[in-house]
mmCIF file of C-alpha atoms in Angstrom:
data_model
loop_
_atom_site.group_PDB
_atom_site.id
_atom_site.type_symbol
_atom_site.label_atom_id
_atom_site.label_comp_id
_atom_site.label_asym_id
_atom_site.label_seq_id
_atom_site.Cartn_x
_atom_site.Cartn_y
_atom_site.Cartn_z
ATOM 1 C CA MET A 1 0.219 -0.238 0.008
ATOM 2 C CA LEU A 2 2.820 2.663 0.889
ATOM 3 C CA ARG A 3 4.914 1.600 -2.196
ATOM 4 C CA SER A 4 1.692 2.395 -4.384
ATOM 5 C CA PHE A 5 0.880 5.521 -2.802
ATOM 6 C CA ALA A 6 4.793 6.736 -3.400
ATOM 7 C CA VAL A 7 4.359 5.729 -7.118
ATOM 8 C CA GLN A 8 1.437 7.444 -7.638
ATOM 9 C CA ALA A 9 2.265 10.473 -5.926
ATOM 10 C CA VAL A 10 5.569 10.916 -7.955
ATOM 11 C CA ARG A 11 3.473 10.531 -11.239
ATOM 12 C CA PRO A 12 1.969 13.803 -11.156
ATOM 13 C CA ILE A 13 5.368 15.522 -10.340
ATOM 14 C CA ILE A 14 6.808 13.761 -13.114
ATOM 15 C CA LYS A 15 3.887 14.964 -15.522
ATOM 16 C CA SER A 16 3.975 18.313 -14.281
ATOM 17 C CA SER A 17 7.549 18.646 -15.209
ATOM 18 C CA LEU A 18 7.397 17.206 -18.703
ATOM 19 C CA ASN A 19 4.570 19.696 -19.456
ATOM 20 C CA ARG A 20 6.907 22.165 -18.741
ATOM 21 C CA CYS A 21 9.425 20.607 -20.978
ATOM 22 C CA PHE A 22 6.806 20.508 -23.840
ATOM 23 C CA SER A 23 5.445 24.230 -23.161
ATOM 24 C CA GLU A 24 8.909 26.027 -23.576
ATOM 25 C CA GLY A 25 8.883 25.622 -27.278
ATOM 26 C CA SER A 26 11.751 23.220 -27.691
ATOM 27 C CA VAL A 27 11.988 21.100 -31.006
ATOM 28 C CA LEU A 28 11.534 17.329 -29.895
ATOM 29 C CA ARG A 29 12.465 14.695 -31.800
ATOM 30 C CA MET A 30 9.712 12.458 -33.291
ATOM 31 C CA SER A 31 9.538 9.474 -30.869
ATOM 32 C CA SER A 32 10.750 6.320 -32.514
ATOM 33 C CA SER A 33 9.164 3.074 -31.720
ATOM 34 C CA SER A 34 11.804 0.873 -33.215
ATOM 35 C CA CYS A 35 15.088 0.414 -31.633
ATOM 36 C CA THR A 36 18.247 -0.828 -33.865
ATOM 37 C CA GLN A 37 20.742 -2.938 -32.041
ATOM 38 C CA VAL A 38 24.292 -1.652 -33.004
ATOM 39 C CA SER A 39 25.757 -5.119 -32.920
ATOM 40 C CA SER A 40 23.682 -5.771 -36.157
ATOM 41 C CA MET A 41 24.697 -2.773 -38.126
ATOM 42 C CA GLU A 42 26.946 -2.865 -41.156
ATOM 43 C CA PRO A 43 30.415 -1.324 -40.510
ATOM 44 C CA HIS A 44 29.444 1.598 -43.046
ATOM 45 C CA LYS A 45 26.357 2.279 -41.184
ATOM 46 C CA VAL A 46 28.408 2.280 -37.664
ATOM 47 C CA LYS A 47 30.827 4.950 -39.161
ATOM 48 C CA GLU A 48 27.413 7.079 -40.405
ATOM 49 C CA TRP A 49 25.948 6.905 -37.061
ATOM 50 C CA LEU A 50 29.233 7.936 -35.256
ATOM 51 C CA ASP A 51 29.710 10.661 -37.719
ATOM 52 C CA SER A 52 26.095 11.813 -36.730
ATOM 53 C CA PHE A 53 26.965 13.333 -33.314
ATOM 54 C CA ASP A 54 29.912 15.571 -31.704
ATOM 55 C CA THR A 55 28.694 15.584 -28.285
ATOM 56 C CA VAL A 56 28.121 12.721 -25.865
ATOM 57 C CA MET A 57 25.999 12.726 -22.715
ATOM 58 C CA THR A 58 26.307 9.791 -20.607
ATOM 59 C CA ASP A 59 24.729 8.453 -17.392
ATOM 60 C CA CYS A 60 27.345 6.840 -15.015
ATOM 61 C CA ASP A 61 26.132 4.193 -12.675
ATOM 62 C CA GLY A 62 25.143 1.019 -14.475
ATOM 63 C CA VAL A 63 26.625 2.848 -17.912
ATOM 64 C CA LEU A 64 30.172 3.311 -17.236
ATOM 65 C CA TRP A 65 30.624 1.768 -13.855
ATOM 66 C CA VAL A 66 28.859 -0.235 -11.158
ATOM 67 C CA GLY A 67 29.634 0.777 -7.829
ATOM 68 C CA ALA A 68 33.606 0.977 -7.634
ATOM 69 C CA GLU A 69 34.372 -0.676 -10.467
ATOM 70 C CA ALA A 70 34.401 0.109 -14.066
ATOM 71 C CA ILE A 71 32.523 -1.887 -16.334
ATOM 72 C CA PRO A 72 35.067 -3.173 -18.869
ATOM 73 C CA GLY A 73 35.619 -1.442 -22.020
ATOM 74 C CA SER A 74 33.704 1.930 -20.564
ATOM 75 C CA PRO A 75 36.837 3.755 -20.034
ATOM 76 C CA GLN A 76 38.451 2.654 -23.207
ATOM 77 C CA ILE A 77 35.206 3.847 -25.439
ATOM 78 C CA ILE A 78 34.981 7.043 -23.624
ATOM 79 C CA ASN A 79 38.476 7.836 -24.180
ATOM 80 C CA ARG A 80 37.910 6.802 -27.867
ATOM 81 C CA PHE A 81 35.268 9.069 -28.233
ATOM 82 C CA ARG A 82 37.526 11.907 -27.166
ATOM 83 C CA ALA A 83 40.365 10.953 -29.616
ATOM 84 C CA LEU A 84 37.918 11.307 -32.320
ATOM 85 C CA GLY A 85 36.948 14.687 -31.427
ATOM 86 C CA LYS A 86 33.875 14.469 -29.582
ATOM 87 C CA ARG A 87 32.837 16.350 -26.372
ATOM 88 C CA VAL A 88 31.824 13.899 -23.328
ATOM 89 C CA PHE A 89 29.626 15.015 -20.503
ATOM 90 C CA TYR A 90 28.786 13.123 -17.239
ATOM 91 C CA VAL A 91 25.031 13.508 -16.383
ATOM 92 C CA THR A 92 23.879 11.905 -13.074
ATOM 93 C CA ASN A 93 20.666 12.325 -11.022
ATOM 94 C CA ASN A 94 22.750 11.674 -7.652
ATOM 95 C CA SER A 95 22.424 14.526 -5.782
ATOM 96 C CA THR A 96 24.592 13.311 -2.759
ATOM 97 C CA LYS A 97 27.873 14.038 -4.292
ATOM 98 C CA HIS A 98 29.779 17.171 -5.507
ATOM 99 C CA ARG A 99 31.341 17.368 -8.725
ATOM 100 C CA ARG A 100 34.505 16.915 -7.145
ATOM 101 C CA GLU A 101 33.976 13.572 -5.797
ATOM 102 C CA TYR A 102 32.638 12.488 -9.267
ATOM 103 C CA LYS A 103 36.043 14.262 -10.745
ATOM 104 C CA ASP A 104 38.174 11.990 -8.327
ATOM 105 C CA LYS A 105 36.197 8.830 -9.610
ATOM 106 C CA VAL A 106 36.230 9.314 -13.258
ATOM 107 C CA ASP A 107 40.169 9.770 -13.127
ATOM 108 C CA LYS A 108 40.461 6.843 -10.767
ATOM 109 C CA LEU A 109 38.848 4.598 -13.021
ATOM 110 C CA GLY A 110 40.511 6.052 -16.217
ATOM 111 C CA PHE A 111 37.649 7.905 -17.600
ATOM 112 C CA GLY A 112 39.209 11.539 -17.355
ATOM 113 C CA GLY A 113 37.544 14.438 -18.211
ATOM 114 C CA ASP A 114 37.426 18.068 -16.636
ATOM 115 C CA LEU A 115 35.108 19.132 -13.707
ATOM 116 C CA GLU A 116 32.834 21.269 -16.105
ATOM 117 C CA ASP A 117 32.248 18.046 -17.911
ATOM 118 C CA ILE A 118 30.267 16.728 -14.932
ATOM 119 C CA ILE A 119 26.778 17.635 -14.619
ATOM 120 C CA GLY A 120 25.048 16.505 -11.387
ATOM 121 C CA THR A 121 21.791 17.587 -9.779
ATOM 122 C CA ALA A 122 23.390 18.933 -6.491
ATOM 123 C CA TYR A 123 25.150 21.165 -9.146
ATOM 124 C CA LEU A 124 22.084 21.981 -11.127
ATOM 125 C CA ALA A 125 20.377 23.144 -7.623
ATOM 126 C CA ALA A 126 23.207 25.500 -7.147
ATOM 127 C CA SER A 127 23.100 26.842 -10.710
ATOM 128 C CA TYR A 128 19.157 27.154 -10.957
ATOM 129 C CA LEU A 129 19.226 29.366 -7.830
ATOM 130 C CA GLU A 130 22.386 31.331 -8.926
ATOM 131 C CA ASP A 131 21.276 31.928 -12.363
ATOM 132 C CA SER A 132 17.495 33.019 -11.138
ATOM 133 C CA GLY A 133 19.415 35.752 -9.097
ATOM 134 C CA PHE A 134 18.529 34.311 -5.732
ATOM 135 C CA ASP A 135 19.044 36.679 -3.038
ATOM 136 C CA LYS A 136 22.039 35.625 -1.046
ATOM 137 C CA ASN A 137 20.793 37.328 2.244
ATOM 138 C CA LYS A 138 18.228 34.826 2.164
ATOM 139 C CA LYS A 139 18.869 31.124 2.939
ATOM 140 C CA VAL A 140 17.775 27.641 1.681
ATOM 141 C CA TYR A 141 16.135 24.607 3.784
ATOM 142 C CA ILE A 142 17.738 21.376 2.342
ATOM 143 C CA VAL A 143 16.122 17.922 2.460
ATOM 144 C CA GLY A 144 19.118 16.218 1.265
ATOM 145 C CA SER A 145 22.743 16.098 1.991
ATOM 146 C CA SER A 146 26.066 17.481 1.516
ATOM 147 C CA GLY A 147 26.520 17.165 -2.166
ATOM 148 C CA ILE A 148 24.233 19.972 -2.321
ATOM 149 C CA THR A 149 25.511 22.315 0.493
ATOM 150 C CA GLN A 150 28.991 21.938 -1.167
ATOM 151 C CA GLU A 151 27.604 23.048 -4.465
ATOM 152 C CA LEU A 152 25.756 26.029 -2.781
ATOM 153 C CA ASP A 153 29.137 26.805 -0.836
ATOM 154 C CA ASP A 154 30.620 27.264 -4.492
ATOM 155 C CA VAL A 155 28.154 30.184 -5.591
ATOM 156 C CA GLY A 156 27.928 31.829 -1.945
ATOM 157 C CA ILE A 157 24.240 30.639 -0.967
ATOM 158 C CA GLN A 158 23.255 30.199 2.794
ATOM 159 C CA TYR A 159 21.641 27.264 3.982
ATOM 160 C CA LEU A 160 20.334 25.885 7.175
ATOM 161 C CA PRO A 161 22.162 23.049 8.816
ATOM 162 C CA ILE A 162 21.596 19.195 7.246
ATOM 163 C CA GLY A 163 21.845 15.875 8.798
ATOM 164 C CA PRO A 164 19.502 14.181 11.489
ATOM 165 C CA ASP A 165 16.918 16.324 12.791
ATOM 166 C CA PRO A 166 15.874 16.082 16.648
ATOM 167 C CA ASP A 167 12.180 14.805 16.190
ATOM 168 C CA GLY A 168 10.569 15.677 19.330
ATOM 169 C CA HIS A 169 7.239 15.719 18.140
ATOM 170 C CA ARG A 170 4.858 12.963 19.571
ATOM 171 C CA GLU A 171 1.355 14.891 19.549
ATOM 172 C CA LEU A 172 -0.023 16.720 16.813
ATOM 173 C CA GLY A 173 -1.900 19.176 19.203
ATOM 174 C CA ASN A 174 1.345 20.234 20.904
ATOM 175 C CA ILE A 175 3.531 20.919 17.944
ATOM 176 C CA SER A 176 5.326 24.277 17.993
ATOM 177 C CA LEU A 177 7.964 25.257 15.752
ATOM 178 C CA GLU A 178 10.557 28.066 15.120
ATOM 179 C CA LEU A 179 11.235 28.754 11.707
ATOM 180 C CA ASP A 180 13.960 30.758 10.073
ATOM 181 C CA THR A 181 12.442 33.934 8.572
ATOM 182 C CA GLU A 182 15.462 34.102 6.180
ATOM 183 C CA VAL A 183 14.544 31.003 4.305
ATOM 184 C CA THR A 184 12.918 31.436 0.877
ATOM 185 C CA ALA A 185 13.923 28.116 -1.191
ATOM 186 C CA VAL A 186 13.503 24.389 -0.208
ATOM 187 C CA ILE A 187 15.397 21.786 -2.183
ATOM 188 C CA ALA A 188 14.346 18.490 -1.803
ATOM 189 C CA ALA A 189 16.717 15.376 -2.278
ATOM 190 C CA MET A 190 17.958 12.313 -1.387
ATOM 191 C CA ASP A 191 18.016 12.337 2.394
ATOM 192 C CA LEU A 192 18.587 9.422 4.646
ATOM 193 C CA HIS A 193 17.803 11.332 7.638
ATOM 194 C CA ILE A 194 14.129 12.268 6.217
ATOM 195 C CA SER A 195 11.586 12.672 9.287
ATOM 196 C CA PHE A 196 8.489 14.156 10.185
ATOM 197 C CA SER A 197 10.349 17.200 11.694
ATOM 198 C CA LYS A 198 12.007 17.743 8.094
ATOM 199 C CA LEU A 199 8.432 17.564 6.440
ATOM 200 C CA LEU A 200 7.001 19.767 9.017
ATOM 201 C CA LYS A 201 9.658 22.434 8.154
ATOM 202 C CA ALA A 202 9.890 21.913 4.535
ATOM 203 C CA ALA A 203 6.146 22.352 4.032
ATOM 204 C CA SER A 204 6.238 25.477 6.445
ATOM 205 C CA TYR A 205 8.968 27.224 4.712
ATOM 206 C CA LEU A 206 7.117 26.304 1.085
ATOM 207 C CA ALA A 207 3.881 27.962 2.618
ATOM 208 C CA ARG A 208 5.570 31.384 2.463
ATOM 209 C CA PRO A 209 4.563 33.396 -0.687
ATOM 210 C CA ASN A 210 6.913 33.112 -3.748
ATOM 211 C CA SER A 211 9.068 30.539 -2.187
ATOM 212 C CA ILE A 212 11.092 28.551 -4.376
ATOM 213 C CA PHE A 213 10.638 24.666 -4.583
ATOM 214 C CA LEU A 214 13.227 22.538 -6.149
ATOM 215 C CA ALA A 215 13.568 18.720 -6.371
ATOM 216 C CA THR A 216 16.964 17.139 -7.827
ATOM 217 C CA ASN A 217 15.112 14.315 -9.583
ATOM 218 C CA THR A 218 11.940 11.779 -8.859
ATOM 219 C CA ASP A 219 13.650 8.345 -9.118
ATOM 220 C CA ALA A 220 11.243 6.363 -7.163
ATOM 221 C CA GLN A 221 13.626 3.622 -6.124
ATOM 222 C CA PHE A 222 17.224 3.208 -6.054
ATOM 223 C CA PRO A 223 18.269 0.265 -7.859
ATOM 224 C CA MET A 224 20.138 -2.442 -6.037
ATOM 225 C CA LYS A 225 20.733 -5.717 -7.812
ATOM 226 C CA GLY A 226 21.359 -8.928 -6.262
ATOM 227 C CA LYS A 227 19.252 -7.874 -3.169
ATOM 228 C CA ASP A 228 15.756 -8.792 -1.987
ATOM 229 C CA ILE A 229 14.859 -5.344 -0.965
ATOM 230 C CA VAL A 230 13.411 -2.183 -2.393
ATOM 231 C CA VAL A 231 15.441 1.208 -1.401
ATOM 232 C CA PRO A 232 13.572 4.194 -1.660
ATOM 233 C CA GLY A 233 14.824 6.708 -4.279
ATOM 234 C CA THR A 234 14.611 10.509 -4.254
ATOM 235 C CA GLY A 235 11.181 10.473 -5.719
ATOM 236 C CA SER A 236 9.606 8.807 -2.676
ATOM 237 C CA MET A 237 11.249 11.754 -0.415
ATOM 238 C CA VAL A 238 10.143 14.656 -2.980
ATOM 239 C CA ALA A 239 6.736 13.366 -3.131
ATOM 240 C CA ALA A 240 6.517 13.292 0.695
ATOM 241 C CA VAL A 241 7.602 17.045 0.724
ATOM 242 C CA ALA A 242 5.380 18.082 -2.134
ATOM 243 C CA THR A 243 2.189 16.250 -0.780
ATOM 244 C CA ALA A 244 2.825 17.904 2.557
ATOM 245 C CA ALA A 245 3.193 21.383 1.029
ATOM 246 C CA GLY A 246 0.443 20.980 -1.443
ATOM 247 C CA ARG A 247 2.691 22.031 -4.420
ATOM 248 C CA ASP A 248 4.687 20.612 -7.127
ATOM 249 C CA PRO A 249 8.588 21.569 -7.145
ATOM 250 C CA ILE A 250 10.661 22.305 -10.319
ATOM 251 C CA VAL A 251 12.284 18.977 -10.896
ATOM 252 C CA LEU A 252 16.024 19.263 -12.331
ATOM 253 C CA GLY A 253 17.124 15.899 -12.996
ATOM 254 C CA LYS A 254 16.344 13.553 -15.722
ATOM 255 C CA PRO A 255 14.178 13.306 -17.646
ATOM 256 C CA ASN A 256 13.624 16.603 -17.521
ATOM 257 C CA ARG A 257 15.287 19.192 -19.783
ATOM 258 C CA LEU A 258 17.261 21.608 -17.414
ATOM 259 C CA MET A 259 19.940 18.880 -17.240
ATOM 260 C CA PHE A 260 20.434 19.573 -21.108
ATOM 261 C CA ASP A 261 19.764 22.967 -20.875
ATOM 262 C CA ILE A 262 22.602 23.804 -18.266
ATOM 263 C CA VAL A 263 24.898 21.911 -20.943
ATOM 264 C CA GLN A 264 23.870 24.175 -23.642
ATOM 265 C CA LYS A 265 24.200 27.437 -21.719
ATOM 266 C CA ARG A 266 27.492 26.607 -20.699
ATOM 267 C CA HIS A 267 28.553 25.423 -24.235
ATOM 268 C CA PRO A 268 26.409 27.053 -26.897
ATOM 269 C CA SER A 269 27.959 25.002 -29.702
ATOM 270 C CA VAL A 270 26.337 21.789 -28.453
ATOM 271 C CA VAL A 271 23.611 21.366 -30.683
ATOM 272 C CA PRO A 272 20.653 18.755 -29.700
ATOM 273 C CA GLU A 273 20.427 16.571 -32.910
ATOM 274 C CA ARG A 274 23.981 15.998 -33.002
ATOM 275 C CA THR A 275 24.188 15.072 -29.425
ATOM 276 C CA LEU A 276 23.999 11.589 -27.941
ATOM 277 C CA MET A 277 22.427 10.410 -24.807
ATOM 278 C CA ILE A 278 23.891 7.178 -23.385
ATOM 279 C CA GLY A 279 21.797 5.319 -20.503
ATOM 280 C CA ASP A 280 20.920 2.190 -18.946
ATOM 281 C CA ARG A 281 17.465 3.496 -17.619
ATOM 282 C CA ALA A 282 14.863 4.672 -20.279
ATOM 283 C CA ASP A 283 12.575 6.494 -17.767
ATOM 284 C CA THR A 284 15.363 8.707 -17.193
ATOM 285 C CA ASP A 285 18.219 8.718 -19.493
ATOM 286 C CA ILE A 286 16.456 7.757 -22.829
ATOM 287 C CA LEU A 287 13.205 9.967 -21.934
ATOM 288 C CA LEU A 288 15.593 13.107 -21.290
ATOM 289 C CA GLY A 289 16.989 12.314 -24.962
ATOM 290 C CA LYS A 290 13.672 12.415 -26.048
ATOM 291 C CA ASN A 291 12.408 15.427 -24.412
ATOM 292 C CA CYS A 292 15.263 17.392 -25.689
ATOM 293 C CA GLY A 293 15.586 16.061 -29.194
ATOM 294 C CA LEU A 294 18.862 14.336 -28.830
ATOM 295 C CA GLN A 295 19.968 10.633 -30.177
ATOM 296 C CA THR A 296 19.732 7.688 -27.616
ATOM 297 C CA LEU A 297 21.547 4.713 -27.166
ATOM 298 C CA MET A 298 20.672 2.201 -24.206
ATOM 299 C CA VAL A 299 23.142 -0.142 -22.955
ATOM 300 C CA GLY A 300 22.058 -3.326 -21.169
ATOM 301 C CA THR A 301 24.372 -3.199 -18.212
ATOM 302 C CA GLY A 302 21.958 -1.601 -15.518
ATOM 303 C CA VAL A 303 18.309 -0.998 -15.119
ATOM 304 C CA HIS A 304 16.554 -1.975 -18.243
ATOM 305 C CA SER A 305 17.136 -4.682 -20.561
ATOM 306 C CA LEU A 306 16.648 -5.322 -24.516
ATOM 307 C CA GLU A 307 13.690 -7.324 -23.831
ATOM 308 C CA LYS A 308 11.776 -4.767 -22.242
ATOM 309 C CA VAL A 309 13.006 -2.289 -25.010
ATOM 310 C CA GLN A 310 11.265 -4.695 -27.218
ATOM 311 C CA GLU A 311 8.085 -4.746 -25.149
ATOM 312 C CA TRP A 312 7.561 -1.325 -25.561
ATOM 313 C CA GLU A 313 8.265 -1.542 -29.065
ATOM 314 C CA VAL A 314 4.873 -3.279 -29.571
ATOM 315 C CA SER A 315 3.009 -1.279 -26.836
ATOM 316 C CA SER A 316 -0.094 0.385 -27.751
ATOM 317 C CA ASP A 317 0.694 2.679 -24.773
ATOM 318 C CA GLU A 318 2.372 6.033 -26.351
ATOM 319 C CA SER A 319 4.114 7.085 -23.347
ATOM 320 C CA GLU A 320 5.758 3.163 -23.227
ATOM 321 C CA LYS A 321 6.647 3.740 -27.024
ATOM 322 C CA ARG A 322 8.427 7.192 -26.075
ATOM 323 C CA LEU A 323 10.719 4.792 -23.833
ATOM 324 C CA VAL A 324 12.040 3.020 -26.656
ATOM 325 C CA PRO A 325 15.994 4.096 -27.445
ATOM 326 C CA ASP A 326 17.228 4.887 -30.994
ATOM 327 C CA LYS A 327 19.843 2.249 -30.592
ATOM 328 C CA TYR A 328 20.582 -0.698 -28.322
ATOM 329 C CA ILE A 329 24.149 -2.428 -27.410
ATOM 330 C CA ASP A 330 24.865 -5.221 -24.537
ATOM 331 C CA ARG A 331 27.874 -3.254 -23.123
ATOM 332 C CA LEU A 332 29.354 0.382 -24.060
ATOM 333 C CA GLY A 333 32.547 -1.218 -24.326
ATOM 334 C CA ASP A 334 31.394 -3.551 -27.131
ATOM 335 C CA LEU A 335 31.496 -0.694 -29.320
ATOM 336 C CA LEU A 336 35.273 -0.577 -29.120
ATOM 337 C CA ASP A 337 36.136 -3.452 -32.025
ATOM 338 C CA MET A 338 33.515 -1.809 -34.127
ATOM 339 C CA ILE A 339 35.130 1.485 -34.132
ATOM 340 C CA SER A 340 38.770 0.514 -33.416
ATOM 341 C CA HIS A 341 40.001 1.103 -37.198
ATOM 342 C CA LEU A 342 38.454 4.637 -37.331
#
C-alpha cells in the first residue's frame, strides 16, 4: 500500500515537469518506436552513426561503472570518443556527491575529463538558484545531503544545517516550531535522515509566498541488484514534501530538460540533434534524450533490458513507446571493436 502511494504521488510531479518541457517551445525529435541493435549494423552504418554526433552525454552508474568498478571497456570507449573529437559530459541524478567527488572517481577509473564536464543534480540546484538571481542574503532549507551544501558553498548561497533532525514531535496537538525568517527556498533530494520534523519544516517554508521549491530528481527507487529489498529513491522523499506542501516542485534532473539546458548554456556550440545520450534507464536517461531532441543509446548493463525495449516497441501505450531508444548495445565497451579502425 505504501509503495503504491509513493509511485502514484511521484507521477503527477513527473507529468507536471514534462509538461513544462513541452511548453517551453523546444523542438523534440519524433519518438521512434523501433530500436536498432548496434551489433547488427554494417560497418559503414556504424561509421555513419558515429559521424552523426559531436557531443556525448552519458549516465554513470550502470553505464560506465557499477559501484566502485568500471564496466569493462567503458573507460576505453569514452577516451576513444574524445580521440575522435567528441565532447563527453557525465550526467547523473545523484545529488549526494559534489562534482569534485565524481572528478576523483572518473580519474581513478580511467575515464578522465574536466570538472565542467560533470553535471549532477546538486550542481543543477545551485546553478538554478544562482542563474535566477537568488538573494544571497536569504537562505535555503535542504531535505538532502552534503553534495548540495557543497555546491551552494561554491556560489555563495546560505543554507540551514543538514543531517539528522531532532524529532521530538509526539502529539499533533502540541506541535510548535521556530522557523528561520530568512528561508525563501526549499530543495528536496535524497536524505537518509528524512523525518516528520523535516517534512514539517519544508512544508512550512513552502507555505511562504514566492518561495522556491526545487527537487533534484524523482527516481522512485534506488536500483540494488542482487538484493531482495526495495530502496526508496529520491522521488519518494520529493513526493512526501510535495504532498505535505500541497504544491509541485521544479524538477531539475533527468528526464527533465534542465539538465541539457545547463549544458547548452555553458557550451552554446552543443547541438541537440548532434548529441548522443547514453543510459541504462529508459524513464530517465532515454526520456531525457527524447524530451530534448537528442539521439539515444541504451546499454544493457543497468536497469532496463533489451527484452523490455522489445516490449515497449509493440506496446499500444504511447508513453511506453517514447521509452524506446534509437540504438541498443549490450555493453558500451562492445563499441570498441566496431570503431577501432576509425
